[in-house]
Coordinates of C-alpha atoms (C1' of nucleotides) in Angstrom, one line a residue:
Chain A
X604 CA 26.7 5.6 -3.5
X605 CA 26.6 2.0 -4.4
X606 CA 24.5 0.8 -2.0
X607 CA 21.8 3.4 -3.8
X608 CA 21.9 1.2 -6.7
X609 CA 19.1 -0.8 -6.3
X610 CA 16.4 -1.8 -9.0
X611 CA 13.0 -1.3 -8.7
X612 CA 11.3 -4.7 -9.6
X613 CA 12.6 -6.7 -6.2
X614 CA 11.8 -3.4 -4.4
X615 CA 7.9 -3.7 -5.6
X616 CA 7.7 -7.0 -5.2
X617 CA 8.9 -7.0 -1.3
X618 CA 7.1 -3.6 -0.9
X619 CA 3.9 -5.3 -2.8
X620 CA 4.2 -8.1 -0.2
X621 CA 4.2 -5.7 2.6
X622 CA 1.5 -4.0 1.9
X623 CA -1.4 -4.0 4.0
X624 CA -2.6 -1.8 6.7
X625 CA -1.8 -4.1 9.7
X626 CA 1.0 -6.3 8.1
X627 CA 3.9 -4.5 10.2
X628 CA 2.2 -4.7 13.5
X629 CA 1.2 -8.7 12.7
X630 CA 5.3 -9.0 11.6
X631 CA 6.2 -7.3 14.6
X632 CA 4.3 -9.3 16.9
X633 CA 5.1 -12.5 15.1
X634 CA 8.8 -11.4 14.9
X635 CA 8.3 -11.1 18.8
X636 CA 7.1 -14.3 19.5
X637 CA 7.9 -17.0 17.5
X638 CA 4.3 -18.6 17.3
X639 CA 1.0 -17.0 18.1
X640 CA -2.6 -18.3 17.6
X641 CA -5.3 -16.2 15.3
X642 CA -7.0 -15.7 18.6
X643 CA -4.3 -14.1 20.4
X644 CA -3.3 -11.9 17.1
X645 CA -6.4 -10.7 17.1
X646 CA -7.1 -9.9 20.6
X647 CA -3.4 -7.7 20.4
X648 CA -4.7 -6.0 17.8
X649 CA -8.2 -5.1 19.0
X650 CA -8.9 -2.8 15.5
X651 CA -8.4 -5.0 12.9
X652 CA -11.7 -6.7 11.5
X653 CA -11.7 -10.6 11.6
X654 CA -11.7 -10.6 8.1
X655 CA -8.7 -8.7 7.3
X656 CA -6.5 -10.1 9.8
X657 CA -7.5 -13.3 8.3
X658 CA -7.1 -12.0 4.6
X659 CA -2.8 -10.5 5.9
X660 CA -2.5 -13.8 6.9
X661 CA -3.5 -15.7 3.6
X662 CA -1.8 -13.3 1.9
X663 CA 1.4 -13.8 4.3
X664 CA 1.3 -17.2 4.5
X665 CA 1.2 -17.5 0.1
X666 CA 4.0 -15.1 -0.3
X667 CA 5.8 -17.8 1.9
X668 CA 6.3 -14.8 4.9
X669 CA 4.9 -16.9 7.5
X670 CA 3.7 -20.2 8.2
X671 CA 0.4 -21.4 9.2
X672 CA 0.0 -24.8 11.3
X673 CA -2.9 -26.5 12.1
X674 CA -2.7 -29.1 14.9
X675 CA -6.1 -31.5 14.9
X676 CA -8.2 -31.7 18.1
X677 CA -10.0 -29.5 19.9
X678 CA -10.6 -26.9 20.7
X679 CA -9.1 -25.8 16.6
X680 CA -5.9 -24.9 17.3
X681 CA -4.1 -23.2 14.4
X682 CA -0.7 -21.0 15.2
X683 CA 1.5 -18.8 13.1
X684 CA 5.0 -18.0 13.1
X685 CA 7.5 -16.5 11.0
X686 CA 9.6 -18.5 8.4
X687 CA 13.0 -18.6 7.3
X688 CA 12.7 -16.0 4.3
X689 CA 10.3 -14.2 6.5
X690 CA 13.6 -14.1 9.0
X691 CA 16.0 -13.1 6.5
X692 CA 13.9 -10.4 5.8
X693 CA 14.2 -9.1 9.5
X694 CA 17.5 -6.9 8.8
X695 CA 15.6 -4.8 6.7
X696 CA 12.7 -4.1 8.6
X697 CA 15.1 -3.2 11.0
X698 CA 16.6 -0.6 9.0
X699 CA 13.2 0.9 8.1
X700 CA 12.0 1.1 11.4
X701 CA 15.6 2.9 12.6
X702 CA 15.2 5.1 9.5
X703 CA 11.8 6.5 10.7
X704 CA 13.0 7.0 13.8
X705 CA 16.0 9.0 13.0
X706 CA 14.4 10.8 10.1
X707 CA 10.8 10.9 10.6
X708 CA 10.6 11.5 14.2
X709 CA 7.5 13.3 14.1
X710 CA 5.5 10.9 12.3
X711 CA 6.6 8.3 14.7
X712 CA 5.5 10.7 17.5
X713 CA 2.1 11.2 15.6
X714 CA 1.5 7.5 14.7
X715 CA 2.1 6.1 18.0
X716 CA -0.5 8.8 19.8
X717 CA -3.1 8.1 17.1
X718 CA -2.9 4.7 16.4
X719 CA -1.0 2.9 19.3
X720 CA -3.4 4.7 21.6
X721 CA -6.1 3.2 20.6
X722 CA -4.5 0.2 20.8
X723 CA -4.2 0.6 24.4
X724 CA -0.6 -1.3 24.1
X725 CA 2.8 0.6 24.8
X726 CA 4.9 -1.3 21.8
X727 CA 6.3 2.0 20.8
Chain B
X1289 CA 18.5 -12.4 16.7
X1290 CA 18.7 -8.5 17.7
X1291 CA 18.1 -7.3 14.2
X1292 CA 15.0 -8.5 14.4
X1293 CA 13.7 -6.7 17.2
X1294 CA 12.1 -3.5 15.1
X1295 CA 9.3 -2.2 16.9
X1296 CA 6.0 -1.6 14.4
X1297 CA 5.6 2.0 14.5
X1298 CA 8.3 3.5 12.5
X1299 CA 8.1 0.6 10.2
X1300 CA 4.4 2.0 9.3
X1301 CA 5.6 5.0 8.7
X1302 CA 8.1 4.3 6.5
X1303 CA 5.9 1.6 4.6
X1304 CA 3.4 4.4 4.5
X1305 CA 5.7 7.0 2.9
X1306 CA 6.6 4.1 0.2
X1307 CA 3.2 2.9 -0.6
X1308 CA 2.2 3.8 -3.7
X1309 CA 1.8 1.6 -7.1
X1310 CA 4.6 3.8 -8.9
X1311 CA 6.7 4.7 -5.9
X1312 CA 9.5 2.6 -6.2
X1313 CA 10.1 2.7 -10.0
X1314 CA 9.8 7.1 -9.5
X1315 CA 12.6 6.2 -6.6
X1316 CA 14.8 4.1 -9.0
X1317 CA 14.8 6.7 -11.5
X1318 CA 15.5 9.9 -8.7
X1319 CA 18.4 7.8 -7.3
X1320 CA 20.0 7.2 -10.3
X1321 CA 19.6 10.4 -11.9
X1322 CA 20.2 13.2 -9.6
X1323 CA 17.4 15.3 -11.0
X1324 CA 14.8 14.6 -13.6
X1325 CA 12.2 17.0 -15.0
X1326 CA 8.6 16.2 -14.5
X1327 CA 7.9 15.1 -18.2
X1328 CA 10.6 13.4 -18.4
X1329 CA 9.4 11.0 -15.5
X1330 CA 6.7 11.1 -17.0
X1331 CA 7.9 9.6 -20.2
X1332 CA 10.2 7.1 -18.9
X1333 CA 6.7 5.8 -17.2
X1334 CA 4.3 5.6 -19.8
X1335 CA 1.4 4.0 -18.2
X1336 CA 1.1 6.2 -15.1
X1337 CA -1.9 8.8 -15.3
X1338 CA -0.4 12.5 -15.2
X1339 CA -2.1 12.8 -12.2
X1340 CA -1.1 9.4 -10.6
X1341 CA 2.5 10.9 -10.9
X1342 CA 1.9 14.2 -10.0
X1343 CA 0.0 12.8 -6.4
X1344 CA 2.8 10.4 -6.2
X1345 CA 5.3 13.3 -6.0
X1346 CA 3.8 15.2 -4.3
X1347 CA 3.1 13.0 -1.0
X1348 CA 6.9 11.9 -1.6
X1349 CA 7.6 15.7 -1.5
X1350 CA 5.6 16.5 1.7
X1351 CA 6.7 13.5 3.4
X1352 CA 10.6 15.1 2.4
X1353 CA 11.7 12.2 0.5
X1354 CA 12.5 14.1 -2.4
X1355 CA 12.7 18.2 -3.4
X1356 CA 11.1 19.8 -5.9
X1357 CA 12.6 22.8 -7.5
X1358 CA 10.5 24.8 -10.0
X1359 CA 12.6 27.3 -12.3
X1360 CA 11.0 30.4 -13.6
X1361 CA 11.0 31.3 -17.2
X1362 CA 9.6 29.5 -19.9
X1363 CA 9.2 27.3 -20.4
X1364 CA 8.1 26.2 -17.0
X1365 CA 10.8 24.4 -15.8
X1366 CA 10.2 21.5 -12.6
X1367 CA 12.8 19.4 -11.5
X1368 CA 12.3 16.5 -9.2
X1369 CA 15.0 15.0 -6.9
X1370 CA 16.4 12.9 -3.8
X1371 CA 16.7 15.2 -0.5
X1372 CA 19.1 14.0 1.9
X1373 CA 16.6 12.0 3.9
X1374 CA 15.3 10.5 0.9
X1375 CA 19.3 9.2 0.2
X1376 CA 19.2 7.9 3.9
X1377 CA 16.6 5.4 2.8
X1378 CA 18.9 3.9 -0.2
X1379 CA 20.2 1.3 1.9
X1380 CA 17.2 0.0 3.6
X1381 CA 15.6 0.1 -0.2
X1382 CA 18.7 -1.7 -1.3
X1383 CA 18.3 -4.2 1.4
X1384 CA 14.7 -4.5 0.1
X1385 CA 15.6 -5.6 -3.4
X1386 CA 18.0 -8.0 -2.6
X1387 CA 15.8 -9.9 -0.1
X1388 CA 13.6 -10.1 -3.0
X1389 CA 16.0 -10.9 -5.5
X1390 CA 17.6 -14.1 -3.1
X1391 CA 14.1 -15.1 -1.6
X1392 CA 11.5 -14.0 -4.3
X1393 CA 13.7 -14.4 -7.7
X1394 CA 10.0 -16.0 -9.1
X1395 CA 7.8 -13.2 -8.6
X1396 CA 10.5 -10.7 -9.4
X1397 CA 11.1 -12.5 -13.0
X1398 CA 6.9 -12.3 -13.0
X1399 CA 7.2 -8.9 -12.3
X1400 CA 9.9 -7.8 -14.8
X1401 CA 7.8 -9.7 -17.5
X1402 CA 4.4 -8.5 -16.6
X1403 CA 5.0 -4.8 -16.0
X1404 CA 8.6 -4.1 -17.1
X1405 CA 7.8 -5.5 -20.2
X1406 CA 4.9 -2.9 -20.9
X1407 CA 7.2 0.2 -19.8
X1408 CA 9.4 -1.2 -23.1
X1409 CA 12.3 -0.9 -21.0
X1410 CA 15.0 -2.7 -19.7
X1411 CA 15.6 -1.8 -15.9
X1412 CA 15.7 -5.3 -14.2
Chain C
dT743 C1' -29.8 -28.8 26.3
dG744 C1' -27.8 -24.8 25.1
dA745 C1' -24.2 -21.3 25.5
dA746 C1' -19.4 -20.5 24.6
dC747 C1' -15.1 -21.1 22.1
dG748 C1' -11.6 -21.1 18.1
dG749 C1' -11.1 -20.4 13.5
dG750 C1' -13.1 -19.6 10.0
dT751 C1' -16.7 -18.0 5.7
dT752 C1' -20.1 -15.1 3.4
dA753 C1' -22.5 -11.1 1.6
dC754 C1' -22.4 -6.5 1.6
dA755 C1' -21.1 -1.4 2.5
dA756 C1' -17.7 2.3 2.9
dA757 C1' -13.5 4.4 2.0
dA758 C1' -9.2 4.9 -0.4
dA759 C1' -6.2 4.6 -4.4
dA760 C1' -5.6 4.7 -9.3
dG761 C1' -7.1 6.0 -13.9
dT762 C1' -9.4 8.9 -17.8
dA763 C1' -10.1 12.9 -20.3
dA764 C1' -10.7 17.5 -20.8
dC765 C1' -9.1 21.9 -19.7
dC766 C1' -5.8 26.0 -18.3
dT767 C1' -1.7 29.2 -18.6
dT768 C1' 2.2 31.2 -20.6
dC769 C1' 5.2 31.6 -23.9
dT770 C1' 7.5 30.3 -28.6
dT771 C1' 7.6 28.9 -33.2
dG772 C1' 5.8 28.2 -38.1
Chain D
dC1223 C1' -2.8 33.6 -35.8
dA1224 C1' -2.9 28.8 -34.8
dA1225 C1' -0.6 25.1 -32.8
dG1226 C1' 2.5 23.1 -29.4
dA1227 C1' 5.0 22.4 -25.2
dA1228 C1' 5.6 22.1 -19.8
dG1229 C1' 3.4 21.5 -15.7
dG1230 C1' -0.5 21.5 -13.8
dT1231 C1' -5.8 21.2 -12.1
dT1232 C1' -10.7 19.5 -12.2
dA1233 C1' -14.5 16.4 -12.4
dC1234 C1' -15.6 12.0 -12.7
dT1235 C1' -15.3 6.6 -13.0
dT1236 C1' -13.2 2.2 -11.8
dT1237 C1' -10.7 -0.8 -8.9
dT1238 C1' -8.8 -2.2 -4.7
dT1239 C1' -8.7 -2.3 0.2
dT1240 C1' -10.9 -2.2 4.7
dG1241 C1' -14.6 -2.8 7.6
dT1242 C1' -19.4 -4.7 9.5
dA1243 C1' -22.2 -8.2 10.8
dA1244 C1' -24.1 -12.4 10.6
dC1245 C1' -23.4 -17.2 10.2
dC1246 C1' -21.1 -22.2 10.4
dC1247 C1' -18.9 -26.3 12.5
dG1248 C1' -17.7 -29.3 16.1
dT1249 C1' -16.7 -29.7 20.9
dT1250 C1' -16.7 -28.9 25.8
dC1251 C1' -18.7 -27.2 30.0
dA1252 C1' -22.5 -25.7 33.0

DNA sequence: TGAACGGGTTACAAAAAAGTAACCTTCTTG
DNA sequence: CAAGAAGGTTACTTTTTTGTAACCCGTTCA
């Protein structure tokens, strides 16, 4: 039962941080692939308005998740990838994804013939 | 590196069935408590609306996080608490919380101040 | 010269989540 | 007989999050 002893503030805080429509498919990619450009992001994730993609990634980037580098010349070339404490924060993503799959196999089912459909992608 | 291959989709869902401004502190209080009554929840949250909390349950109930148990007789008597699949998700919340608390000890400390402070209570 | 590209910003609209306040029901107690 | 308590619902407003579309800048390529 111990490990049921958790407190709520870290738990809103990391929840708070993950919170955005496309933040786990952005972490998933970027977990993926250890740098990607906004382009390429965006392309993978046909849906998502400019905007918002570029609004996860402020966000992202100021709660330290990820890190965004700009390299001078052209054409603009600006990449992201996942830092350290975005890293360490791998194990438990893990063990919500495995969750939902043990325990919530019908949403799974459900959310990857509505939305991953439409993404035209087959990243379960 | 293999912990950190999580595919997205059951990581939405999960982050789905968690999202909600008073989620985690209505977990906290489930998981430590075995079974609470509706006002009582509702008490040891002051500023949540009464219908906040109630849609809050309710989603957590349908999504079969937690078990709702109504007693006849009067008065009307609701309880609220952790089905088994809700206790499944302790350690992945736990894993949450300490994440935050090693890599986001600022904003937790902002957190406990800004909102724990209102709820009068001392629940780190 | 002018169209296209990468990585944005801006102004605005639509949709979803949270909050407010009043009301309801069924009993019990003063 | 009036008030109160538990657990809700209803109608409505406010706030937050997402989405749409147009525009900008500086280069390269046709």
């Amino acid at each position: 039962m111990n490990y049921n002893q958790f407190k709520h503030c870290g738990l809103n805080v990391t929840l708070t941080m993950l919170s955005g429509k496309w933040k786990p498919i952005i972490l998933y990619h970027l977990f993926h692939n250890a740098e990607m450009r906004f382009t390429e992001l965006w392309r993978i994730i046909p849906k998502v308005a400019k905007k918002v993609l570029l609004d996860h990634l402020k966000q992202m980037e100021a709660d330290g998740l990820i890190i965004r580098e700009e390299k001078q010349g052209f054409p603009p070339e600006v990449s992201y990838r996942v830092s350290e404490k975005g890293k360490a924060l791998g194990p438990a993503l893990s063990a919500l994804e495995t969750w939902a799959n043990e325990y919530a196999a019908d949403e799974v089912a459900e959310f990857k013939k509505t939305t991953v459909g439409k993404l035209r992608q087959h990243l379960s």
